[in-house]
Coordinates of C-alpha atoms in Angstrom, one line a residue:
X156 CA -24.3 20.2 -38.9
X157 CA -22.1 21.8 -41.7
X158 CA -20.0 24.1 -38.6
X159 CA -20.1 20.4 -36.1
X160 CA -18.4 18.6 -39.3
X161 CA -15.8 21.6 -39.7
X162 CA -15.0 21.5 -36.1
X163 CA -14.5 17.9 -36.2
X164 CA -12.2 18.0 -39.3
X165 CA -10.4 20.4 -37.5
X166 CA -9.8 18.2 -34.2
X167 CA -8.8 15.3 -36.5
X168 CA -6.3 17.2 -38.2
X169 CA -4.7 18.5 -35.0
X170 CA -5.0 15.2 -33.6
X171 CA -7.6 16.0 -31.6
X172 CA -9.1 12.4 -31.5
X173 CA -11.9 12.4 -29.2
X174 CA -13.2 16.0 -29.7
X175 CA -13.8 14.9 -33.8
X176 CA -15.5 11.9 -32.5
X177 CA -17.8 14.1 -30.2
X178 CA -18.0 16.6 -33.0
X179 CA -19.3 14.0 -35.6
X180 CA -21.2 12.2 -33.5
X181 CA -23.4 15.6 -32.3
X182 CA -23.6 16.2 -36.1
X183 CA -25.0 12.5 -36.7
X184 CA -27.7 12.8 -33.9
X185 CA -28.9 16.1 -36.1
X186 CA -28.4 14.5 -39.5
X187 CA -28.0 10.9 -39.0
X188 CA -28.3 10.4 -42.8
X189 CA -25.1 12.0 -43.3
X190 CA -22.8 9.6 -45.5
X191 CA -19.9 12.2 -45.1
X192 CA -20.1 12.2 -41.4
X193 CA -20.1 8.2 -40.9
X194 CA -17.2 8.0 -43.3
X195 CA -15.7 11.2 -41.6
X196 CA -16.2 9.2 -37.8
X197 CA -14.6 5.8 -39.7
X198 CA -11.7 8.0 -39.7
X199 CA -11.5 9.2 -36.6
X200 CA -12.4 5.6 -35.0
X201 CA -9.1 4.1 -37.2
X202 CA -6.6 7.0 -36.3
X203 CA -7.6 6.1 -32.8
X204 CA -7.0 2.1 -32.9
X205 CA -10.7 1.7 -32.6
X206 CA -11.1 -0.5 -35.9
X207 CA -14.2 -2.6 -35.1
X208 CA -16.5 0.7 -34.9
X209 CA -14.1 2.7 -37.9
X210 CA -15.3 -0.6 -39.8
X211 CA -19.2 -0.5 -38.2
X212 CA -19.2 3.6 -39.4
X213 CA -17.6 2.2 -42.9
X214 CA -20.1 -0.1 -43.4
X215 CA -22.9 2.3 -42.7
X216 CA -21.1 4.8 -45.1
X217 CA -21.3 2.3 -48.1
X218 CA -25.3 1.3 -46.9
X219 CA -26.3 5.3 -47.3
X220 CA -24.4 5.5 -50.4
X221 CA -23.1 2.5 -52.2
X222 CA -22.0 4.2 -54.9
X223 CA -19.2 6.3 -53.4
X224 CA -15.6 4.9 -53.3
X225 CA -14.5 6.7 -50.4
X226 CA -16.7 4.5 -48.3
X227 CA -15.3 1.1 -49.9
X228 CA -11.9 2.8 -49.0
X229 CA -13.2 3.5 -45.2
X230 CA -13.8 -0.5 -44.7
X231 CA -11.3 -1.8 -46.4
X232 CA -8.9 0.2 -44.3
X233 CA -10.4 -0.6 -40.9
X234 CA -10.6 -4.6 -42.3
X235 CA -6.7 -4.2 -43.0
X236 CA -6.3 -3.2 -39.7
X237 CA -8.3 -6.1 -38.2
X238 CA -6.1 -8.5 -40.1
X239 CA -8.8 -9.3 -42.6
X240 CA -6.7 -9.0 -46.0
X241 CA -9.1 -10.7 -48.1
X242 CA -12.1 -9.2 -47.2
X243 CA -10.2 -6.2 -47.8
X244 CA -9.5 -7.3 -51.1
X245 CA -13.3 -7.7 -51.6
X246 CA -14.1 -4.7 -50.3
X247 CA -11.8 -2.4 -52.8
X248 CA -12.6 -4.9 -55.7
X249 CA -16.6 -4.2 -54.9
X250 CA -15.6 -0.6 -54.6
X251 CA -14.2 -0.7 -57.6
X252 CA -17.2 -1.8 -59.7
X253 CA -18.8 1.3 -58.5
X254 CA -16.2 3.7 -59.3
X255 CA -13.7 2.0 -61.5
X256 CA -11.5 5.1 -62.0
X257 CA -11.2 5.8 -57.9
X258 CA -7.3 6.0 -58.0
X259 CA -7.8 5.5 -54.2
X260 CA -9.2 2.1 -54.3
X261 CA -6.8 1.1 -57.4
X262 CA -3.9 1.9 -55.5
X263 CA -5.1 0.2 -51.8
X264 CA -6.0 -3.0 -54.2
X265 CA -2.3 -2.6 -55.0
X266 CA -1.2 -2.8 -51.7
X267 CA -2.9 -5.2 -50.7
X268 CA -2.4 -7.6 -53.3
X269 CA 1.2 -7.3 -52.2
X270 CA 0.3 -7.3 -48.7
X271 CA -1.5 -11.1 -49.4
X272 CA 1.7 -12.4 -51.8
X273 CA 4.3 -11.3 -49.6
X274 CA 2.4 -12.8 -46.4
X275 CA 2.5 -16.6 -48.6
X276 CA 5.9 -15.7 -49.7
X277 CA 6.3 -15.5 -45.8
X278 CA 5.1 -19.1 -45.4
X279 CA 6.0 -20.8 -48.5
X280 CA 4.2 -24.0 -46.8
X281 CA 1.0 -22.5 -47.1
X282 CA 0.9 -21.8 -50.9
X283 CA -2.2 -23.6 -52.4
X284 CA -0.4 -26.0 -54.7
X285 CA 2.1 -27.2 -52.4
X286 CA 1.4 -31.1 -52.8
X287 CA 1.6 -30.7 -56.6
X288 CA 4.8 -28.9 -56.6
X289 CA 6.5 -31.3 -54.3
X290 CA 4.7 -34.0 -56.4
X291 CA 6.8 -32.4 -59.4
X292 CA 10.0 -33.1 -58.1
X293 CA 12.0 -36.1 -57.7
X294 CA 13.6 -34.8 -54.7
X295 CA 10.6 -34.5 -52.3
X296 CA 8.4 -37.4 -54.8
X297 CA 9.6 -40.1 -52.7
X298 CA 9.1 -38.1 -49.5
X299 CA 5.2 -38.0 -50.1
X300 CA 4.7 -41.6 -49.7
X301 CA 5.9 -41.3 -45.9
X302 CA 3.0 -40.2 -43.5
X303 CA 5.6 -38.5 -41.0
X304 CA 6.4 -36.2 -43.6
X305 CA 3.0 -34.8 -44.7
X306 CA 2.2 -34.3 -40.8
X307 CA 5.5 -32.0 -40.9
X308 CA 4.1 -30.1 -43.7
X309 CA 0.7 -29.9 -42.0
X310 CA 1.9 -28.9 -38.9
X311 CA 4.6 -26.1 -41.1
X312 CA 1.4 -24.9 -42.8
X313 CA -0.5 -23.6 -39.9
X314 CA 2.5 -23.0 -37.4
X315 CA 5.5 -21.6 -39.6
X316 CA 6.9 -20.0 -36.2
X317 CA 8.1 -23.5 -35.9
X318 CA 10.1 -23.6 -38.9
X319 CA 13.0 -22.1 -37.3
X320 CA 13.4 -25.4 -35.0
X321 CA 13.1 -27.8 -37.9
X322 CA 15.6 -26.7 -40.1
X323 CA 18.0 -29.2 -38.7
X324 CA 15.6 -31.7 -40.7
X325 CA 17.1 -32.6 -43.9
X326 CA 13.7 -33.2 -45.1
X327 CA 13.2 -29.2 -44.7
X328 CA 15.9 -27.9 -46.5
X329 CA 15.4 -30.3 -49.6
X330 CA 11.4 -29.2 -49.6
X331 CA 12.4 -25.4 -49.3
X332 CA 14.4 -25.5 -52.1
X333 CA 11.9 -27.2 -54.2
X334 CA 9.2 -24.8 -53.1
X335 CA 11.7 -21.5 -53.4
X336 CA 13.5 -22.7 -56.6
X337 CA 16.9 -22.6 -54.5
X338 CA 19.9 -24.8 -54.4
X339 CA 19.9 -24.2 -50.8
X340 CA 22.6 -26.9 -50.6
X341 CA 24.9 -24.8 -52.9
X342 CA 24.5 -21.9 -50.6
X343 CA 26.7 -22.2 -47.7
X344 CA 30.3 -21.5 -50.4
X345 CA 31.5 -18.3 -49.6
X346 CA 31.5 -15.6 -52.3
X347 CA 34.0 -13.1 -52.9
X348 CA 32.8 -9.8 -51.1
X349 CA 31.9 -7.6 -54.0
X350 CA 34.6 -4.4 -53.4
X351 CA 32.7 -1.0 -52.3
X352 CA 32.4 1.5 -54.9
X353 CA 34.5 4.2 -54.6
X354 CA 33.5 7.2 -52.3
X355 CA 31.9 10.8 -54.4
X356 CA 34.1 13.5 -54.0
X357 CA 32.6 15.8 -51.4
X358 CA 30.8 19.1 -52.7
X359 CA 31.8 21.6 -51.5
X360 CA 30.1 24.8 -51.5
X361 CA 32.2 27.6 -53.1
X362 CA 34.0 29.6 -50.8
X363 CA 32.8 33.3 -49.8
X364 CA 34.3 36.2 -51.6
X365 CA 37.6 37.4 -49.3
X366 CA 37.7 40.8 -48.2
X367 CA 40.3 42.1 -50.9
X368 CA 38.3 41.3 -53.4
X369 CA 35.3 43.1 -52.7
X370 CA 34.6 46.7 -53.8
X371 CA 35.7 49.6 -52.2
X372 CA 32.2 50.3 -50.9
X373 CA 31.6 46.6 -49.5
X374 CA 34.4 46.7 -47.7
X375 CA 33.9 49.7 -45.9
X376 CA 30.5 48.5 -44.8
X377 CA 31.4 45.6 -43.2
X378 CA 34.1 47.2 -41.4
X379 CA 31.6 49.5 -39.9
X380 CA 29.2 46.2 -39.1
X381 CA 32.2 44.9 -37.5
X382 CA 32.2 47.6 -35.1
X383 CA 28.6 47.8 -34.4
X384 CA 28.5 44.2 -33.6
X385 CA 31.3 45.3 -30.9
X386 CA 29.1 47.8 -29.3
X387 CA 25.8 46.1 -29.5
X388 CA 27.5 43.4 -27.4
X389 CA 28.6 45.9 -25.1
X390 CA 25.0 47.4 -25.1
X391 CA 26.5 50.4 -26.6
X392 CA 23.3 50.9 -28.8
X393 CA 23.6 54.5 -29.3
X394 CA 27.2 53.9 -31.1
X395 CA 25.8 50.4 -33.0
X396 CA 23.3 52.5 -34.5
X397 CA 25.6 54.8 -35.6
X398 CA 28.1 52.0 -37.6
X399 CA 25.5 50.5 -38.8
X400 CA 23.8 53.7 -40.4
X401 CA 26.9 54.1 -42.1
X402 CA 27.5 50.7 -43.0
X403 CA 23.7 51.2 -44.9
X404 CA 25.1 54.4 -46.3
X405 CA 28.1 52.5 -47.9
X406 CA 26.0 49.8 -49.2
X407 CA 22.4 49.8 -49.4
X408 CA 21.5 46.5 -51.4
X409 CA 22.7 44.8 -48.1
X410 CA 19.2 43.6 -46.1
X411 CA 21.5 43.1 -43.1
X412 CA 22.4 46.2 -42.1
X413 CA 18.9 47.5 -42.0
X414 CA 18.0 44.2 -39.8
X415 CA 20.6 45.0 -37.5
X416 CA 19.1 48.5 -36.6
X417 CA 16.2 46.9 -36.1
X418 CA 17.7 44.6 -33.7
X419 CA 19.1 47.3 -31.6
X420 CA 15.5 49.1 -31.5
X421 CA 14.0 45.5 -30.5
X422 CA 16.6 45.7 -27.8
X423 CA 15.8 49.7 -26.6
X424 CA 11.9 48.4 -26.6
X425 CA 11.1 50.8 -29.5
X426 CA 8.7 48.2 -31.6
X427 CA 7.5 50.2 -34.0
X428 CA 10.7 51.7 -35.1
X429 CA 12.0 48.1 -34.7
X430 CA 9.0 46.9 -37.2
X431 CA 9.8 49.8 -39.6
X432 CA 13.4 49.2 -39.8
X433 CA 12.6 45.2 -40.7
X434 CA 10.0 45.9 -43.2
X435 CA 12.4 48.6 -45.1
X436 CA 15.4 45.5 -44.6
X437 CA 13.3 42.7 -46.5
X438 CA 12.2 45.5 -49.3
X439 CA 15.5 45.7 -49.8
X440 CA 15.8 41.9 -49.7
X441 CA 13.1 41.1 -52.0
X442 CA 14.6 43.6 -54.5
X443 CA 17.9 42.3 -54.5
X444 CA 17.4 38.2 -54.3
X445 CA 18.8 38.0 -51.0
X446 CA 18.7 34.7 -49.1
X447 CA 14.9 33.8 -48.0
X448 CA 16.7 32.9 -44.7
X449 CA 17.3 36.5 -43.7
X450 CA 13.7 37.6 -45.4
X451 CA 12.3 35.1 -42.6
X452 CA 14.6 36.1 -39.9
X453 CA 13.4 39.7 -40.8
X454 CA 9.7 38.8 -40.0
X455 CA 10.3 36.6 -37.4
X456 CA 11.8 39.7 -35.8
X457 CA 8.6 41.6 -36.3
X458 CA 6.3 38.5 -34.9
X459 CA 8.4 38.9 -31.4
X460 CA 8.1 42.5 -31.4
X461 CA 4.2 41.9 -31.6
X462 CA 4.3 39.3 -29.1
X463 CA 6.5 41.3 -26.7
X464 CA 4.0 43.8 -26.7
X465 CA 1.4 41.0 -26.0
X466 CA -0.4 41.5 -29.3
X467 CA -0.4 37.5 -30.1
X468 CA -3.0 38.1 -33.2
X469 CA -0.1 40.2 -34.8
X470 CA 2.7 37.8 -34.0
X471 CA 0.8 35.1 -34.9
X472 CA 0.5 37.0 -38.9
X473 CA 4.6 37.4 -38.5
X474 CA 6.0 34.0 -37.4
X475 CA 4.0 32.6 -40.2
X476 CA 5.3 34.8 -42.8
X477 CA 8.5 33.5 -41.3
X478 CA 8.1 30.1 -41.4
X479 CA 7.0 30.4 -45.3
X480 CA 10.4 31.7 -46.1
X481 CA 12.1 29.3 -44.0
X482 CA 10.9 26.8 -41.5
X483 CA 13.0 27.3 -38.2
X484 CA 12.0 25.2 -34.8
X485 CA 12.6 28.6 -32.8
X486 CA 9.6 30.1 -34.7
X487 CA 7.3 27.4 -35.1
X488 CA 7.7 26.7 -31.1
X489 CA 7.0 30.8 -30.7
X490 CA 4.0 30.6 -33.1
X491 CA 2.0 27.9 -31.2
X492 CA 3.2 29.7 -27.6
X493 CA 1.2 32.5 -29.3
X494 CA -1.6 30.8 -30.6
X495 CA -2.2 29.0 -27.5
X496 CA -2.7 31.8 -25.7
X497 CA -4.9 33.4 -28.2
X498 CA -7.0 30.3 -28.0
X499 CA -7.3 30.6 -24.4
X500 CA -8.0 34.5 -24.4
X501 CA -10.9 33.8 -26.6
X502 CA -11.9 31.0 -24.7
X503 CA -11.8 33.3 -21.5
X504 CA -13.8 36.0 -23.1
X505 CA -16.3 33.8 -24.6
X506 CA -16.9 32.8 -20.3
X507 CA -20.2 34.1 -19.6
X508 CA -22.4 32.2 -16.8
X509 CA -25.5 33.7 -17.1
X510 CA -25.2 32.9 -21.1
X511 CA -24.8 29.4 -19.8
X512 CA -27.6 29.3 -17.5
X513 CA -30.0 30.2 -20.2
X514 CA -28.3 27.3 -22.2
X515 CA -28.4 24.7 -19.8
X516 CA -32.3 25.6 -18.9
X517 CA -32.8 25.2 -23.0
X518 CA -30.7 21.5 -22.8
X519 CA -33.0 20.9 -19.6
X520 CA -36.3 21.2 -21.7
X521 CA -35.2 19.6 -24.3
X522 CA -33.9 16.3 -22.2
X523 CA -37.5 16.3 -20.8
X524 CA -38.6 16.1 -24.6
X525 CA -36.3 12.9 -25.3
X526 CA -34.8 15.6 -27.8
X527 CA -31.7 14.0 -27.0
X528 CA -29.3 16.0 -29.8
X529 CA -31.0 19.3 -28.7
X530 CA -30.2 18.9 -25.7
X531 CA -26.5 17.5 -25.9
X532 CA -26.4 21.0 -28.4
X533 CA -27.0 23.1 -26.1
X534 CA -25.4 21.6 -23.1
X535 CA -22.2 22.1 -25.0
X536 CA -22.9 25.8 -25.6
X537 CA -24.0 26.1 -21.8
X538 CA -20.6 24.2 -21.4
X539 CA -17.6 27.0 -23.3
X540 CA -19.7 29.6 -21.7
X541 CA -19.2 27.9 -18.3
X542 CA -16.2 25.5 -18.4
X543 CA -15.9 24.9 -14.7
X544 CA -20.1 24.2 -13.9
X545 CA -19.4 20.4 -13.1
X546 CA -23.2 19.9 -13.7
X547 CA -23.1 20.7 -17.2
X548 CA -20.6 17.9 -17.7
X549 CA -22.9 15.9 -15.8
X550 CA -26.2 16.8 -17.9
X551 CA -24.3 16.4 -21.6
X552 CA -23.1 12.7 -20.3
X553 CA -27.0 11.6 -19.5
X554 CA -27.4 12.8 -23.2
X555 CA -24.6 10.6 -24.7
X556 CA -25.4 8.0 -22.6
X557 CA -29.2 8.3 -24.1
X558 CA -27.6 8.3 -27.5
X559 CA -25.1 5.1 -26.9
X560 CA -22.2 6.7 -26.9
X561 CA -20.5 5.3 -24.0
X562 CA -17.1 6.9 -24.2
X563 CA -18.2 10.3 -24.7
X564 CA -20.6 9.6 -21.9
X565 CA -17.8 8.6 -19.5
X566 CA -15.1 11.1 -20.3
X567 CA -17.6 14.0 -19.5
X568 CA -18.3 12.3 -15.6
X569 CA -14.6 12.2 -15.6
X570 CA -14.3 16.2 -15.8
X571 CA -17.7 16.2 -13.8
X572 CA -16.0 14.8 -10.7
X573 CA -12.6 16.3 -11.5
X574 CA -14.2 19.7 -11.2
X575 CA -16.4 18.8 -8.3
X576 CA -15.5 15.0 -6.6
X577 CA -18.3 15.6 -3.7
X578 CA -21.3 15.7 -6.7
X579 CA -23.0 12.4 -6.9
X580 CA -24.3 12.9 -10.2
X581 CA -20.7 12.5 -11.4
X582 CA -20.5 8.6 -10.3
X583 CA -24.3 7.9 -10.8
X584 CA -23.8 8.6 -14.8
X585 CA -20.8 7.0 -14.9
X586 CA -21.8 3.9 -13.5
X587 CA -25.0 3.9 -15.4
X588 CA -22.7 4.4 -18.8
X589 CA -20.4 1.6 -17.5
X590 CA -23.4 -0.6 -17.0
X591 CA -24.4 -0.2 -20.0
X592 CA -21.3 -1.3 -21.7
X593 CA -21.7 -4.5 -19.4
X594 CA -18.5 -3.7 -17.5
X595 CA -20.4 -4.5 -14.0
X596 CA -17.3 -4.4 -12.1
X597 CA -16.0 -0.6 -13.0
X598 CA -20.0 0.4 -12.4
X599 CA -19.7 -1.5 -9.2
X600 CA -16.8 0.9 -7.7
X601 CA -18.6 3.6 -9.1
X602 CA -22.0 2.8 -7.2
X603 CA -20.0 2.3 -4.6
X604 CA -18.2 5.8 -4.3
X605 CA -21.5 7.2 -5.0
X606 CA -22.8 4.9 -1.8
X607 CA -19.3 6.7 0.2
X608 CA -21.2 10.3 -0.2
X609 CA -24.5 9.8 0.2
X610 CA -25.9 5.8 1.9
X611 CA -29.1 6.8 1.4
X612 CA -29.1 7.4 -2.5
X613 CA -31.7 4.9 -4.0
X614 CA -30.2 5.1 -7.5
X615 CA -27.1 4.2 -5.9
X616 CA -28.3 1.0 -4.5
X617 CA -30.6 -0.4 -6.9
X618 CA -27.5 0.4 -9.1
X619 CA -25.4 -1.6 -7.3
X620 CA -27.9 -4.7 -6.7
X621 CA -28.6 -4.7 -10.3
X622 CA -24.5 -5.1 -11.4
X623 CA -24.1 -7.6 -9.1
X624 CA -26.6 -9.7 -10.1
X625 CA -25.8 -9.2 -13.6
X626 CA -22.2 -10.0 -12.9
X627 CA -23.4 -12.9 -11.8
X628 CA -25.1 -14.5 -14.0
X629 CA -23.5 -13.4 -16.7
X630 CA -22.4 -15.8 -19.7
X631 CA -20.7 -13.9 -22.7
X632 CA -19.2 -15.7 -25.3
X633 CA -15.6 -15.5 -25.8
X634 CA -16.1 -12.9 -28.7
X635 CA -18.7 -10.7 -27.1
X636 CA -16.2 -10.6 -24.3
X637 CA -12.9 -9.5 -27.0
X638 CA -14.9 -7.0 -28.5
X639 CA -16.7 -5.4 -25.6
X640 CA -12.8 -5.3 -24.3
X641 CA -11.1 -3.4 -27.1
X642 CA -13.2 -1.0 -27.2
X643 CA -11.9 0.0 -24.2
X644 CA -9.4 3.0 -25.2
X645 CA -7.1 1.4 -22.0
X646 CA -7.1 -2.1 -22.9
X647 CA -6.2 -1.1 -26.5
X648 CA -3.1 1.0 -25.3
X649 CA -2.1 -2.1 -23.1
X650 CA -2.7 -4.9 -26.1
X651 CA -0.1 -2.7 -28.1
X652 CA 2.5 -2.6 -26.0
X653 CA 4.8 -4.8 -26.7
X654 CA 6.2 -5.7 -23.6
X655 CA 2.8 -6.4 -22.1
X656 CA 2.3 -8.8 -24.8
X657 CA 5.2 -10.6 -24.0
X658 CA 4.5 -11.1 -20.4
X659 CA 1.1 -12.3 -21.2
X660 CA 2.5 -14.6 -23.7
X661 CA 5.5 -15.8 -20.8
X662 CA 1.9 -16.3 -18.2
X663 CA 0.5 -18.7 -20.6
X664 CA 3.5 -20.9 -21.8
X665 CA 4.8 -20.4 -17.8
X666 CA 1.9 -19.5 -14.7
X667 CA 4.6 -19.2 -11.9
X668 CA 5.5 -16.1 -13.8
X669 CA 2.6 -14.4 -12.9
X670 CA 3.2 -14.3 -9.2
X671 CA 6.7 -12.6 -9.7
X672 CA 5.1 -9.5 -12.5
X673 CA 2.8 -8.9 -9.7
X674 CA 5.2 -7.7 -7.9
X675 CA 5.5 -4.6 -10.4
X676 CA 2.3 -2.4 -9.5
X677 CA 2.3 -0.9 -13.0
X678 CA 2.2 -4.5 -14.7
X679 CA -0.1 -5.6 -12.2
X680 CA -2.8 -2.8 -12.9
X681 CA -2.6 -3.7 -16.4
X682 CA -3.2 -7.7 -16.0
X683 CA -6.0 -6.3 -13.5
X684 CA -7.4 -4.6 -16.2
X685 CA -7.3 -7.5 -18.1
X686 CA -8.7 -9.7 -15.7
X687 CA -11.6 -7.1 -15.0
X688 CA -12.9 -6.5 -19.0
X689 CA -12.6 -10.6 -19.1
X690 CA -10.0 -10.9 -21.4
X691 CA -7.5 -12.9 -19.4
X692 CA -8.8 -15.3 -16.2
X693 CA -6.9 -16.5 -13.2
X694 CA -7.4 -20.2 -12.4

């Protein structure tokens, strides 16, 4: 459990969203009393736009242990995300009165005070005592007694997006600046511009030493720098060596002409008298305060000689040693090029199929137990020692689809039949998941490929019958329908795009507009999407 939670910290840090689901969600199945791993999973759920189950794994967090504030945090979080500001006020006030010093929850009550003021300050029509402030005032007094006018304010209390196209109402203006304390009237007199301050002086950075005034001994080096930089850039290394040995010889506090030797071995393929030459430069470095930028290009210089020489382990050590002393995009990219392929090294030597036949047979007993987390534990063993075997993929999604977890379920038939498109299996599962999630119409294309391979599959058919009577006679309500929808990881990428929103919003207000954005096939894959999860209907 302890090693599934690491790995899924991991995956969340890097960003990884769906592997920490998968990660916590194996280590739940093994220890599903786990506070840490629901509130953990709530995480994961919210950095992935999935705030109805990051709220569902909050809430399970808090009934485990009701005493721990990071759980309170969790919900509040995912109910701030779901628009729900005051029960996420309620939630970090609750969480409060079980761990009133929780700087965490002190500071997200802050917030969302602020959130809640500056969302009335938004609508100043909606303020609670908006009759008895207009009541106050002998401007808007009179105004009250007119019926017209408190159907304005109704009508500006729950639709302020209207406000901009009633300000030509005198009757607006005069209750704004009651309600703002403005003399909005007053307002329009233009006000002398208030003159710029005066521009800082620049800082400049004091200007290098010249030449003349440098010692005797300074000079000389750089002279013989000078010349080694000529032949290096001539591929002269032979003579660059030489100037710059006696550029060191004239002044050997100077990191830079040790570093340029170096270079010149880089250059001749000599890496170990490369690496000597840089760690003898940022000695001398270190003991005479140069610039950290030179100690880092230094090591950085020793990380490419490792990873020249294809020891990425090495480089790896290097470029990060560089990138403490000074954080350069040419070495960061050159650190993950290493690590990557460290990664995948590993991952290639960990490959061992008859490792992962012994695994999957383990998973196949289990399965045949109903030990569904056993199972799913060692599938994914039999699974890095055997990344292509399309039937593992295959086996792990019966188990996630055993344990509810419909998305896991699906994304491992999706590298099933990516790795092998004529295995049945592939569809079957993911049709069976899809059913499950009551998307009948997906399942139905599923079935259906299935059906394309082999006509006479019986789970196939039966499969297929049973979606389409479902499909049927199906009658969600409106908010089954939402939140079975955006759950979907597609349909919450398309509800956030912006411009999508807008051409739903231009279908509603306008339905001939439909016919001309179906003419774009990426906009009309995304209202068929839509239109398939239920969300949106064609009449």
């Amino acid at each position: 459990v302890s090693q599934l939670k690491d790995q899924g910290n991991k995956a969340l840090s890097a960003g990884n969203i769906d592997e920490a689901v998968r990660c916590y969600t194996e280590a739940l199945a093994l220890d599903p009393s786990n506070h840490v791993l629901f509130s953990n999973r709530s995480a994961a759920y919210a950095k992935k736009g999935d705030y109805d189950n990051a709220l569902k794994d909050a809430c399970q967090t808090i009934k485990i242990k009701p005493d721990w504030g990071k759980g309170y945090s969790r919900k509040a979080a995912a109910l701030e995300f779901l628009g729900k500001f005051e029960d996420a006020k309620a939630t970090y006030q609750e969480g409060l009165r079980q761990e009133p010093s929780n700087q965490q929850l002190k500071e997200g009550l802050q917030n969302i005070e602020a959130r809640l003021a500056e969302k009335k300050m938004m609508n100043p029509f909606a303020m609670p005592n908006l009759y008895e402030k207009l009541e106050a005032d002998p401007r808007t007094r009179a105004l009250l007694t007119d019926p017209s006018y408190r159907e304005l304010l109704e009508q500006l209390r729950t639709k302020p997006s209207e406000l901009g196209t009633r300000l030509q109402d005198p009757r607006v203006m005069t209750t704004l600046s009651v309600l703002l304390g403005l003399d909005l009237a007053g307002m329009e007199e233009d006000e002398e511009p208030t003159p710029p301050p005066p521009p800082k002086p620049k800082e400049t950075a004091p200007p290098p030493p010249k030449e003349e005034d440098l010692p005797e001994n300074k000079r000389l080096a750089l002279k013989e720098k000078e010349l080694g930089n000529e032949a290096y850039k001539k591929k002269d290394f032979a003579t660059a060596l030489k100037h710059y040995e006696e550029a060191c010889k004239h002044d050997p506090t100077n990191m830079t002409y040790l570093s340029n030797q170096a270079a010149v071995f880089f250059e001749k393929g000599e890496f170990d008298k490369c690496r000597e030459y840089c760690e003898k430069a940022i000695e001398v470095g270190r003991e005479n305060r140069e610039d950290y930028r030179q100690i880092a290009k230094a090591y950085a210089r020793i990380g490419n000689s490792y990873f020249k020489q294809e020891r990425y382990k090495e480089s790896i050590q290097y470029f990060n040693k560089s990138l403490t002393e000074h954080r350069t995009p040419e070495v960061l990219k050159k650190c993950q090029q290493a690590e990557k392929i460290v990664k995948e090294q590993e991952k290639l030597a960990y490959i061992d199929p008859d490792m992962a036949l012994e695994e999957k047979n383990k998973g196949n007993e289990a399965f045949q137990k109903g030990d569904y987390p056993l199972a799913m534990k060692h599938y994914t063993e039999a699974i890095k020692r055997n990344p292509n075997d399309a039937k593992l993929f295959s086996n792990r999604a019966a188990c996630y689809t055993k344990l509810l977890e419909f998305q896991l379920a699906l994304k491992d038939c999706e590298e099933c039949i990516k790795l092998d498109p004529t295995f049945i299996k592939g569809y079957t599962r993911r049709a069976a998941a899809l059913e499950a999630m009551k998307d009948f119409s997906k399942a139905m294309d599923a079935y259906q490929k299935a059906l394309e391979l082999d006509s006479n599959s019986k789970e196939a058919t039966e499969g297929l019958q049973r979606c389409m009577v479902s499909q049927a006679v199906r009658n969600d309500s409106p908010e089954e329908v939402k939140r079975r929808a955006m759950a979907d990881p597609e349909v919450q990428q398309i509800m956030s795009d912006p411009a999508m929103r807008m051409i739903l919003e231009q279908m509603q207000k306008d339905p001939q507009a439909l016919s001309d954005h179906l003419k774009n096939p990426v906009i009309a894959q995304k209202i068929q999407k839509l239109i398939d999860v239920g969300l949106i209907a064609i009449r």
